[in-house]
Tab-separated table of C-alpha atoms in Angstrom:
chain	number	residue	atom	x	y	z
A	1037	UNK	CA	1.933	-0.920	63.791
A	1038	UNK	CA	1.617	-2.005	60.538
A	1039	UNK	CA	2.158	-5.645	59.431
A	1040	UNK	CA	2.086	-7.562	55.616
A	1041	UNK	CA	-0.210	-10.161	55.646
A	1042	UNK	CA	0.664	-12.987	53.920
A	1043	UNK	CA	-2.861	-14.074	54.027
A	1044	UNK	CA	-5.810	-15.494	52.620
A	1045	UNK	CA	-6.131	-13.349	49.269
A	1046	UNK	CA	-3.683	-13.224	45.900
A	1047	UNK	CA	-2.496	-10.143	46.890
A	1048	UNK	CA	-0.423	-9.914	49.986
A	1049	UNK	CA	-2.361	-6.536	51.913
A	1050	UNK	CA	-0.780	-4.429	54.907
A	1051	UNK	CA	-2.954	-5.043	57.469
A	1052	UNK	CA	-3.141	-2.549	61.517
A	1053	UNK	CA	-2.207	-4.144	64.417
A	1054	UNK	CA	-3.047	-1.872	67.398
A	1055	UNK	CA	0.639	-1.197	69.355
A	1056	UNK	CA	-1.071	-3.464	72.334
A	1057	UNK	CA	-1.316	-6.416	70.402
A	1058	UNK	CA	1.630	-6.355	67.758
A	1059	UNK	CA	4.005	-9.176	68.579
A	1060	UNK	CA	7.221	-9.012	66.719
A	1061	UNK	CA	8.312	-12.277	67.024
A	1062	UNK	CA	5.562	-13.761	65.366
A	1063	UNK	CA	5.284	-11.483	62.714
A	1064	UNK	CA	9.429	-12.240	62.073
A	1065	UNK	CA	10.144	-15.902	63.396
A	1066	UNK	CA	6.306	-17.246	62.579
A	1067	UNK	CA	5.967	-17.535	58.858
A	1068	UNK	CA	2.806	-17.537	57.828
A	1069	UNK	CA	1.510	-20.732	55.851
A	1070	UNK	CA	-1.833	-21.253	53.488
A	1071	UNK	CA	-2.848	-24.557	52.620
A	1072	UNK	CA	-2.932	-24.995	49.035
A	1073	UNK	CA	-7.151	-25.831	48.943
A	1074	UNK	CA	-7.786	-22.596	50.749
A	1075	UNK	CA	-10.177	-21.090	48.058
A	1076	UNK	CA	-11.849	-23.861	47.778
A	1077	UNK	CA	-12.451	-24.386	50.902
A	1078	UNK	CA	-14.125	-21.497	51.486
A	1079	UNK	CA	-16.217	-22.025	48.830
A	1080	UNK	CA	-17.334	-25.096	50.168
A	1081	UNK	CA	-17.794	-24.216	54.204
A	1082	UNK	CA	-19.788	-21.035	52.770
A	1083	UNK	CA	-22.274	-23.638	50.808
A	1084	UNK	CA	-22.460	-26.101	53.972
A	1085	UNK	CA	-23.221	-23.216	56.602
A	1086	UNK	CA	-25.859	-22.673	53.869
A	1087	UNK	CA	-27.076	-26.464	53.743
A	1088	UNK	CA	-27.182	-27.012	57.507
A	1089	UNK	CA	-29.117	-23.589	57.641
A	1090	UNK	CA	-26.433	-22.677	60.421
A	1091	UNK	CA	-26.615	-19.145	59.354
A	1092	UNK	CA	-28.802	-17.405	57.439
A	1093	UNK	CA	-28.565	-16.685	53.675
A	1094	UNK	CA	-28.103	-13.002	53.701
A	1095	UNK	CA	-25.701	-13.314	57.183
A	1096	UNK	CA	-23.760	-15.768	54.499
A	1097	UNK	CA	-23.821	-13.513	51.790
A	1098	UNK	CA	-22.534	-10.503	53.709
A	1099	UNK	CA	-20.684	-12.301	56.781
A	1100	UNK	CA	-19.067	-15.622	55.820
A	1101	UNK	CA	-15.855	-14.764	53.759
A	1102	UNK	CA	-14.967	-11.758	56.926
A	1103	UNK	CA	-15.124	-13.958	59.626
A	1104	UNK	CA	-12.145	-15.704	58.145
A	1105	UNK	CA	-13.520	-19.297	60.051
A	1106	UNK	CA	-11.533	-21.203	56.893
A	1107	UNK	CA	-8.877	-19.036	57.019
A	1108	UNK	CA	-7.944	-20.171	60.662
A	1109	UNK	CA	-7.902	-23.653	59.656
A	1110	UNK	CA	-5.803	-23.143	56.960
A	1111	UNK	CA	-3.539	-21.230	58.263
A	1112	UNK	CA	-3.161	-24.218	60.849
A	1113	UNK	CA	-3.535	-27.978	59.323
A	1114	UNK	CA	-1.119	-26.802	56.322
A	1115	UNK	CA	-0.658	-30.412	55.661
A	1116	UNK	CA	-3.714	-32.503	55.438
A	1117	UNK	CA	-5.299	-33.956	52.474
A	1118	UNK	CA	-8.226	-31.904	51.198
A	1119	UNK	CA	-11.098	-34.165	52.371
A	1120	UNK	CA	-9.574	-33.898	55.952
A	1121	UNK	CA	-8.632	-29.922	56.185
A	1122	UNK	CA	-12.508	-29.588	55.017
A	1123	UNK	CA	-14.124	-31.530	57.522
A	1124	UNK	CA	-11.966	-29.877	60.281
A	1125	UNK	CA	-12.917	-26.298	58.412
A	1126	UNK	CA	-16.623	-27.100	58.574
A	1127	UNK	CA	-16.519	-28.430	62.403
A	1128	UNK	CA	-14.528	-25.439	63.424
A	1129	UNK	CA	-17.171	-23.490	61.651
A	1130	UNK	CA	-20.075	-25.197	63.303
A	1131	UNK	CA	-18.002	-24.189	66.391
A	1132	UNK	CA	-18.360	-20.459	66.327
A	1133	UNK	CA	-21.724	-20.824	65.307
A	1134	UNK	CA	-22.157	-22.984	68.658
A	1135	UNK	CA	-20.524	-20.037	70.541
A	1136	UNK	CA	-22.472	-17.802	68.801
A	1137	UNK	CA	-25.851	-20.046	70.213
A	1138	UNK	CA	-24.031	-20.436	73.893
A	1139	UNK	CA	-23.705	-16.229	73.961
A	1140	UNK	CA	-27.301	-15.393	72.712
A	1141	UNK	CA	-28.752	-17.738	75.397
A	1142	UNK	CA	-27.244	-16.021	77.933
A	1143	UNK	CA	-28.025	-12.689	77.379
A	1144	UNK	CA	-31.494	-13.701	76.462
A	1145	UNK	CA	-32.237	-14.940	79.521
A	1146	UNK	CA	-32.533	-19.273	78.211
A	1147	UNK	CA	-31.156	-21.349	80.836
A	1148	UNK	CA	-34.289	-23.869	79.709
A	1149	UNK	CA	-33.179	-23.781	75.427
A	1150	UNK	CA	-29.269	-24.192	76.365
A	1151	UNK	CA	-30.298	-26.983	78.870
A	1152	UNK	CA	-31.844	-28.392	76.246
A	1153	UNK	CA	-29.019	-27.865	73.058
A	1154	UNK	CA	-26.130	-29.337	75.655
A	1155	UNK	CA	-27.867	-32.826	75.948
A	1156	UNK	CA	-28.833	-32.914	72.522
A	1157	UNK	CA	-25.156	-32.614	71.403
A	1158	UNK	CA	-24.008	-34.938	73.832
A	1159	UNK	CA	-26.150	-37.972	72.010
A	1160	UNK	CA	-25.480	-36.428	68.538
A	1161	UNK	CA	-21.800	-36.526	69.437
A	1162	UNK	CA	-22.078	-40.377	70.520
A	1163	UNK	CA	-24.414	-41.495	67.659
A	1164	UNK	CA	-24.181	-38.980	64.646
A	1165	UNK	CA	-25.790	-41.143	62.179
A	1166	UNK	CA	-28.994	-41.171	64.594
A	1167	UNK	CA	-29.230	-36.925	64.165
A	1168	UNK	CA	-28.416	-35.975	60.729
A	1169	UNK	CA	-31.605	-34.898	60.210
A	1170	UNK	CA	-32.319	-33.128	63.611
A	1171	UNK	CA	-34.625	-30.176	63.428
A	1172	UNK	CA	-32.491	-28.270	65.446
A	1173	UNK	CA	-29.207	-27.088	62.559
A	1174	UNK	CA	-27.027	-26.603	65.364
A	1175	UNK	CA	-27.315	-30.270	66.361
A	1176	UNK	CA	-27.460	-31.733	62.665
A	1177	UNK	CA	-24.549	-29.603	61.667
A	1178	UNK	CA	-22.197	-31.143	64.957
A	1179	UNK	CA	-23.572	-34.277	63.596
A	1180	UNK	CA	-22.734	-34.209	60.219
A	1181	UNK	CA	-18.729	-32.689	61.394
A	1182	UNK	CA	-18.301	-34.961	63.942
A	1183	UNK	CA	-19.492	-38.600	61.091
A	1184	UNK	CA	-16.980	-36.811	58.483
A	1185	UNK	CA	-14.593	-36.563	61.285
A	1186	UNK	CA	-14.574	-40.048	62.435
A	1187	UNK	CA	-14.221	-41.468	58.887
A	1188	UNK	CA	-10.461	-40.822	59.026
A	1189	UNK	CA	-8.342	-42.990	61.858
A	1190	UNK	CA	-9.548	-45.300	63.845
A	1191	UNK	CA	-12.720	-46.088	66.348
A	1192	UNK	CA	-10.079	-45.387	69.469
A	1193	UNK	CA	-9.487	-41.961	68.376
A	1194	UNK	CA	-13.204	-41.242	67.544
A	1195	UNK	CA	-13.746	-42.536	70.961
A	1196	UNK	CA	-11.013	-39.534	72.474
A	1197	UNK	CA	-12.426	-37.213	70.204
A	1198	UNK	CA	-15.673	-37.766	71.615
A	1199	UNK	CA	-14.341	-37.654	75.267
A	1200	UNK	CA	-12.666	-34.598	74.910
A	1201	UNK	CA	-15.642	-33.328	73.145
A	1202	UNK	CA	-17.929	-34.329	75.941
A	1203	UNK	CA	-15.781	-32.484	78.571
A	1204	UNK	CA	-15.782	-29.329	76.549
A	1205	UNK	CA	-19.898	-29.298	76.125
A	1206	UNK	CA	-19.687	-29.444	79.826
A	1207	UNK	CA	-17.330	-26.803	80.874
A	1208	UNK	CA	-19.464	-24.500	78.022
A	1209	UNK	CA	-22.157	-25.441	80.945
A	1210	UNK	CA	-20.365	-24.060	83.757
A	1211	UNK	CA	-19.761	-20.982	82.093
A	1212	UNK	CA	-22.908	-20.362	81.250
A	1213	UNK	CA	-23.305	-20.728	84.823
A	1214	UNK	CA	-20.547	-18.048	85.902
A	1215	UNK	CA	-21.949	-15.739	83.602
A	1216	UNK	CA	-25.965	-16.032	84.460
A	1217	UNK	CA	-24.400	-15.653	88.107
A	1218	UNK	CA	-21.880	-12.869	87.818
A	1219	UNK	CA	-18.996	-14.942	89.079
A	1220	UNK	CA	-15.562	-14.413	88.066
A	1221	UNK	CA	-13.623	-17.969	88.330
A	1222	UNK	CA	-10.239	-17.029	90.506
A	1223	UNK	CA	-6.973	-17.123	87.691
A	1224	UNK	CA	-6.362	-20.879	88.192
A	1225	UNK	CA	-9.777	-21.705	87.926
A	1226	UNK	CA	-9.727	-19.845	84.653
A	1227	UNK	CA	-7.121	-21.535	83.186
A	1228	UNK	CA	-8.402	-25.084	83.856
A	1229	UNK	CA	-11.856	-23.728	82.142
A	1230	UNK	CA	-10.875	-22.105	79.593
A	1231	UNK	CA	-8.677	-25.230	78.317
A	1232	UNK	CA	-12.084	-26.718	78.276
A	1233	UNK	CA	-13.798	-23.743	76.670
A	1234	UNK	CA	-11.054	-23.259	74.086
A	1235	UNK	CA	-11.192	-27.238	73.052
A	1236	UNK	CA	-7.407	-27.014	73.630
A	1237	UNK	CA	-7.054	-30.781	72.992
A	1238	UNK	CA	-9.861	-31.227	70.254
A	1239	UNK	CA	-7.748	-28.823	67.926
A	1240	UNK	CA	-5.018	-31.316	69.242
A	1241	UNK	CA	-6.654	-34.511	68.457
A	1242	UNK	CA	-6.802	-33.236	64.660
A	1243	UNK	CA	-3.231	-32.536	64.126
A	1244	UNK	CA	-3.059	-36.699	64.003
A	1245	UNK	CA	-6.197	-37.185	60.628
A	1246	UNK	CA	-4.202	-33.765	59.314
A	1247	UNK	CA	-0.748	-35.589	59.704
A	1248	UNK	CA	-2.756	-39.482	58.163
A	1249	UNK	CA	-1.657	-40.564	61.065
A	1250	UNK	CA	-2.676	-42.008	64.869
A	1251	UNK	CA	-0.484	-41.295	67.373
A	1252	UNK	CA	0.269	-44.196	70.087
A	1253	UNK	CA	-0.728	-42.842	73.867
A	1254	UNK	CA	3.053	-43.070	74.641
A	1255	UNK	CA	4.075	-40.549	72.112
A	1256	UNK	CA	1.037	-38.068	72.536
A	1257	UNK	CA	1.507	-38.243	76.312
A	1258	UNK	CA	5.329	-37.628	76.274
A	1259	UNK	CA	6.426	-34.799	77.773
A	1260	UNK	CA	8.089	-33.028	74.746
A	1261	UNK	CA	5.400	-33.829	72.535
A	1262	UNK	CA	2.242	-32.714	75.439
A	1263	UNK	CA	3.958	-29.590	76.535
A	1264	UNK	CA	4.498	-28.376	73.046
A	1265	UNK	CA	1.130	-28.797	72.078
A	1266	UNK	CA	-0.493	-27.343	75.425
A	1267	UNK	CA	1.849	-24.639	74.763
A	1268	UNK	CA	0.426	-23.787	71.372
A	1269	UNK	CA	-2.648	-24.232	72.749
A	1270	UNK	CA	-2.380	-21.612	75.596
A	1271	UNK	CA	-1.189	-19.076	73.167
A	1272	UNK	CA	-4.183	-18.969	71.161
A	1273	UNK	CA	-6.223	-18.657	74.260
A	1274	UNK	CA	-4.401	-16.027	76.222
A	1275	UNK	CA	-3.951	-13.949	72.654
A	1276	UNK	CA	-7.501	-14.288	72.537
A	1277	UNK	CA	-8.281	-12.930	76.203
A	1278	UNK	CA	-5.936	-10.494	75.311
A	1279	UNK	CA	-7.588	-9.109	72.093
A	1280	UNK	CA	-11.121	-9.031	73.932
A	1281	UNK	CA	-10.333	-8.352	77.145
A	1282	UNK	CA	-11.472	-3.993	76.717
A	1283	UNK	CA	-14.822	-5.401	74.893
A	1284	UNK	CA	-15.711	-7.811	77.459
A	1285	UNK	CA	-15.173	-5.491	80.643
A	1286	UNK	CA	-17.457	-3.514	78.652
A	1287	UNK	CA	-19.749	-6.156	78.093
A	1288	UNK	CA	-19.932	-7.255	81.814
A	1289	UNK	CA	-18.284	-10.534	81.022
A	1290	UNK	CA	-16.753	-12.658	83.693
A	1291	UNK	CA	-14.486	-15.089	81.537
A	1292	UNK	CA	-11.169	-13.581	80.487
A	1293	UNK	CA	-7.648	-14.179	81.967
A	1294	UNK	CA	-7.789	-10.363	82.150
A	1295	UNK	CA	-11.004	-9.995	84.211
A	1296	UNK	CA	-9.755	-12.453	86.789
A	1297	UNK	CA	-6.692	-10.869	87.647
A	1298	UNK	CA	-8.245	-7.771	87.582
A	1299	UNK	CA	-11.211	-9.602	90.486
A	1300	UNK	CA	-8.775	-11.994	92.016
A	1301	UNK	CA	-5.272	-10.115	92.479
A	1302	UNK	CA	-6.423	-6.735	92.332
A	1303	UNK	CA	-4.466	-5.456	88.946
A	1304	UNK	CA	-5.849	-2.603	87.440
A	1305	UNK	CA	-6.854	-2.570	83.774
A	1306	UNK	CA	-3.069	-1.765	82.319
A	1307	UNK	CA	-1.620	-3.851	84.976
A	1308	UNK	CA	-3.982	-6.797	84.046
A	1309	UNK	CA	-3.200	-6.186	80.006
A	1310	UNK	CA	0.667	-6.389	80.819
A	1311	UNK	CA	0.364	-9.382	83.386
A	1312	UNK	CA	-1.819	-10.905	80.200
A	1313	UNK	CA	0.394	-9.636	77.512
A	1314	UNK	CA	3.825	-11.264	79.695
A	1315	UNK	CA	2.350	-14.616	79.811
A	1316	UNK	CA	1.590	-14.660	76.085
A	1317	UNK	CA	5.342	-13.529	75.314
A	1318	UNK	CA	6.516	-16.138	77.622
A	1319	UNK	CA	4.093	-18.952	75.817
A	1320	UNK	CA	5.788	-18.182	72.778
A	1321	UNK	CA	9.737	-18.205	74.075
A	1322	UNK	CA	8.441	-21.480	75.980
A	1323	UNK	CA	7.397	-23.365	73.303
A	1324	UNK	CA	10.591	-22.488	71.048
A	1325	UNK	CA	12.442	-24.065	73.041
A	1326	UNK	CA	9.344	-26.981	73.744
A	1327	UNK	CA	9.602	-27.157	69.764
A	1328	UNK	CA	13.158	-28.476	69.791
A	1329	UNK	CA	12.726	-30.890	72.144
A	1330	UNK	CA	9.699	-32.151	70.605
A	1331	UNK	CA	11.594	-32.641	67.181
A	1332	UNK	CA	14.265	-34.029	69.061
A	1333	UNK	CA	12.183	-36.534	69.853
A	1334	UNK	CA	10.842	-36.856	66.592
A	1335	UNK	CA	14.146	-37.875	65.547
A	1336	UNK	CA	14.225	-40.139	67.865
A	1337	UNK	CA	11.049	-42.261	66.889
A	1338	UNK	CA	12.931	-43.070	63.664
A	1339	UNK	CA	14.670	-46.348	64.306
A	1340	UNK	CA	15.379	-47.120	60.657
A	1341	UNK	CA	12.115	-49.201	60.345
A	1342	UNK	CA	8.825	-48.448	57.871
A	1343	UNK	CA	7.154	-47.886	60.938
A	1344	UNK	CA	9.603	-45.906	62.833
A	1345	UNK	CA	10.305	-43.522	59.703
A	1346	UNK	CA	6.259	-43.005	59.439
A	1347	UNK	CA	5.915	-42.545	62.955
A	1348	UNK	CA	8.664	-39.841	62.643
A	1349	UNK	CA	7.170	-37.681	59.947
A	1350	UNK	CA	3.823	-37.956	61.466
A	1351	UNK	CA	4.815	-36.428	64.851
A	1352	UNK	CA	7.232	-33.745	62.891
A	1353	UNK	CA	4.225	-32.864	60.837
A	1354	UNK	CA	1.932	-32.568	63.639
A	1355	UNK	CA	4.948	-30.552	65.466
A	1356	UNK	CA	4.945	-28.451	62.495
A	1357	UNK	CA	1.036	-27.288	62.668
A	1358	UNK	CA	1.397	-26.206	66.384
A	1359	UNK	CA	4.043	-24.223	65.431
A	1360	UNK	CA	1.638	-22.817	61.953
A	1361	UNK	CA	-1.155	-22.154	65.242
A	1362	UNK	CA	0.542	-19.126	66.187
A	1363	UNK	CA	0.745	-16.840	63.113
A	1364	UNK	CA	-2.793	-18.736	61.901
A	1365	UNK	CA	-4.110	-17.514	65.263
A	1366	UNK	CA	-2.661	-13.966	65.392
A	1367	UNK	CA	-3.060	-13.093	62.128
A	1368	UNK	CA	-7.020	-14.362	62.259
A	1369	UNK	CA	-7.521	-11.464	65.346
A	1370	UNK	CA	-6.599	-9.053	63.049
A	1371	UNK	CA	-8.620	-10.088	59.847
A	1372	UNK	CA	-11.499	-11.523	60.830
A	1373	UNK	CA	-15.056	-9.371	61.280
A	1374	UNK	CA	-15.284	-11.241	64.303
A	1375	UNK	CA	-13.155	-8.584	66.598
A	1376	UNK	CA	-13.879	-5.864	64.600
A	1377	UNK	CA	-16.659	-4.135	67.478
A	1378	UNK	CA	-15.591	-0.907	66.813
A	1379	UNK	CA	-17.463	-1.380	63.283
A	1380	UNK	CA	-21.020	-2.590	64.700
A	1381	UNK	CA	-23.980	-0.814	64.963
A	1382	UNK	CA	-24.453	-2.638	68.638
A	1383	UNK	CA	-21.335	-3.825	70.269
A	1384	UNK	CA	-23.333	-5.981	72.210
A	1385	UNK	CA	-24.716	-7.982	69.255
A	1386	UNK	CA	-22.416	-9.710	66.700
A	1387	UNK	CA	-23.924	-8.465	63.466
A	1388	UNK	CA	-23.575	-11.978	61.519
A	1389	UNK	CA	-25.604	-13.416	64.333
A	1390	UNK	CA	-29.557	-13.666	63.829
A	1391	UNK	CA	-30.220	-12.612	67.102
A	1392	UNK	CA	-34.196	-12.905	66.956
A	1393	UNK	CA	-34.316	-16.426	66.913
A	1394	UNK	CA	-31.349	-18.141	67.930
A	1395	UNK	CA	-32.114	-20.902	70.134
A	1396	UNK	CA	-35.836	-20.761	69.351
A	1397	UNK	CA	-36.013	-23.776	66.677
């Protein structure tokens, strides 16, 4: 079907979405937002990916502005002050890049170089300042995210940040793992990965620097407030799965909801692309009705103090962006050059990738 995009250029454009992937409801009860600094932004991630060399000049040139990386974020932290909604933009950059690295490793055959990347980012993600200047950009670029990053709240949440971080460099290990091997995690071992894989509560952890505010463990770790967020969460990766899930059977991939229901329960391909497609729908009703309770309880923080009032608005805003995730998210499947396989020369090789020496530095 065909959809208006209320996206990231001055003139609205009517973008495809394949029948498979359309969902209504987003399109018609997910209004798409654009934070203000948007062009800007761009211009600015497109100059660091430049500066921290973590793509190639001509793979900027051409690439960049397609794969929509800003576009994502924008479409998501609607709120934040400029200086924050750019440091996210250029992390989350850095973090396809990463993804990028992780891929190319495996299907070059470098368990020794990946080895070698995932302990260097766990010390440049505990002492940034130390590897600014690492000769590896992939490690100097996490670096210089992760210092901008923890200018903003406090040395608790860097501290959770990094923690959550940590986790998520490790469970990029154990896939790298399943997929050297050829094993297919079972469905539930999926879905405990691929929060991990997906950095479901690093994208979390920024709704608070986005919203100026830190959020007490009581209020992140309410029910209303943690369900709505894993909720958003789970959407973006199940869309995701869902998007890729033809390109990766091709590919020979093992990660994808799809692919493990398709191993573990014996679906078939359709079967497996409904079962996928259900539990998307459902995330979406589910956190509707997660999304009242967690401004409900919102409502609830605001006792008529200062602090009560600010503590309000800050989980309302950050309420807000998980709700901005969804059209952000679906919207960025069908923009960015990212997906668009059907348009490479070698569907097994991301053209903005520079394939020949990835990893090699």
């Amino acid at each position: 079907m065909h959809a208006l995009s209320h996206g990231t250029t001055s003139t609205p454009t009517t973008i495809a979405v394949p029948p498979a992937l359309s969902l209504p409801v987003i399109e018609a009860a997910f209004p798409r937002q654009l934070h203000p600094y948007w062009p800007r932004l761009q211009q600015a991630t497109r100059a660091w990916l430049l500066e921290k060399r973590l793509m190639p000049a001509d793979k900027v040139a051409e690439y960049a502005d397609g794969l929509c990386y800003t576009d994502l974020m924008a479409g998501y932290y609607t709120g934040a002050p400029d200086d924050v909604l750019q440091a996210i933009a250029d992390y989350s950059a850095w973090f396809f890049v990463w993804d990028d690295r992780h891929d190319r490793d495996i299907v070059h055959g470098r368990p020794a170089a990946w080895l070698r990347l995932k302990d260097r980012l766990h010390r440049a993600l505990d002492s940034p300042g130390d590897h600014l200047d690492h000769e590896d950009p992939v490690v100097a670029g996490l670096a210089d995210s992760v210092e901008r990053l923890y200018a903003f709240l406090s040395g608790g949440w860097n501290d959770r940040f990094a923690r959550h971080f940590h986790e998520v460099i490790e469970a990029y290990d154990r896939e790298f793992h399943n997929r050297t091997e050829g094993i297919v995690p079972t469905v539930e071992e999926y879905l405990e990965l691929r929060r991990l894989t997906f950095a479901h509560w690093i994208w979390t952890d920024l709704l608070e620097p986005s919203a100026g505010s830190e959020l007490p463990d009581g209020i992140r770790k309410h029910p209303a407030y943690r369900k709505a967020a894993l909720l958003s969460q789970e959407f973006a990766a199940w869309y995701n799965d869902l998007c890729s899930l033809p390109k990766e059977i091709a590919g020979n991939e093992v990660h994808n909801l799809g692919i493990s229901l398709i191993a573990h329960e014996g679906l078939t391909l359709e079967e497996a692309i409904t079962e996928v497609r259900r539990r998307v729908e459902e995330c979406i009703s589910e956190f509707q009705d997660a999304e009242r309770d967690a401004l409900h309880f919102a409502d609830t923080l605001d006792d008529g103090t200062v602090g009560g009032k600010e503590t309000s608005a800050a989980v309302r805003a950050c309420v807000g962006n998980m709700r901005n995730w969804f059209s952000s998210v679906y919207w960025f499947h069908h923009e960015s050059g990212r997906y668009r396989v059907e348009s490479w020369d070698d569907r097994s090789t991301p053209p903005y990738v520079d394939n020949e020496t990835a990893g090699e530095s």
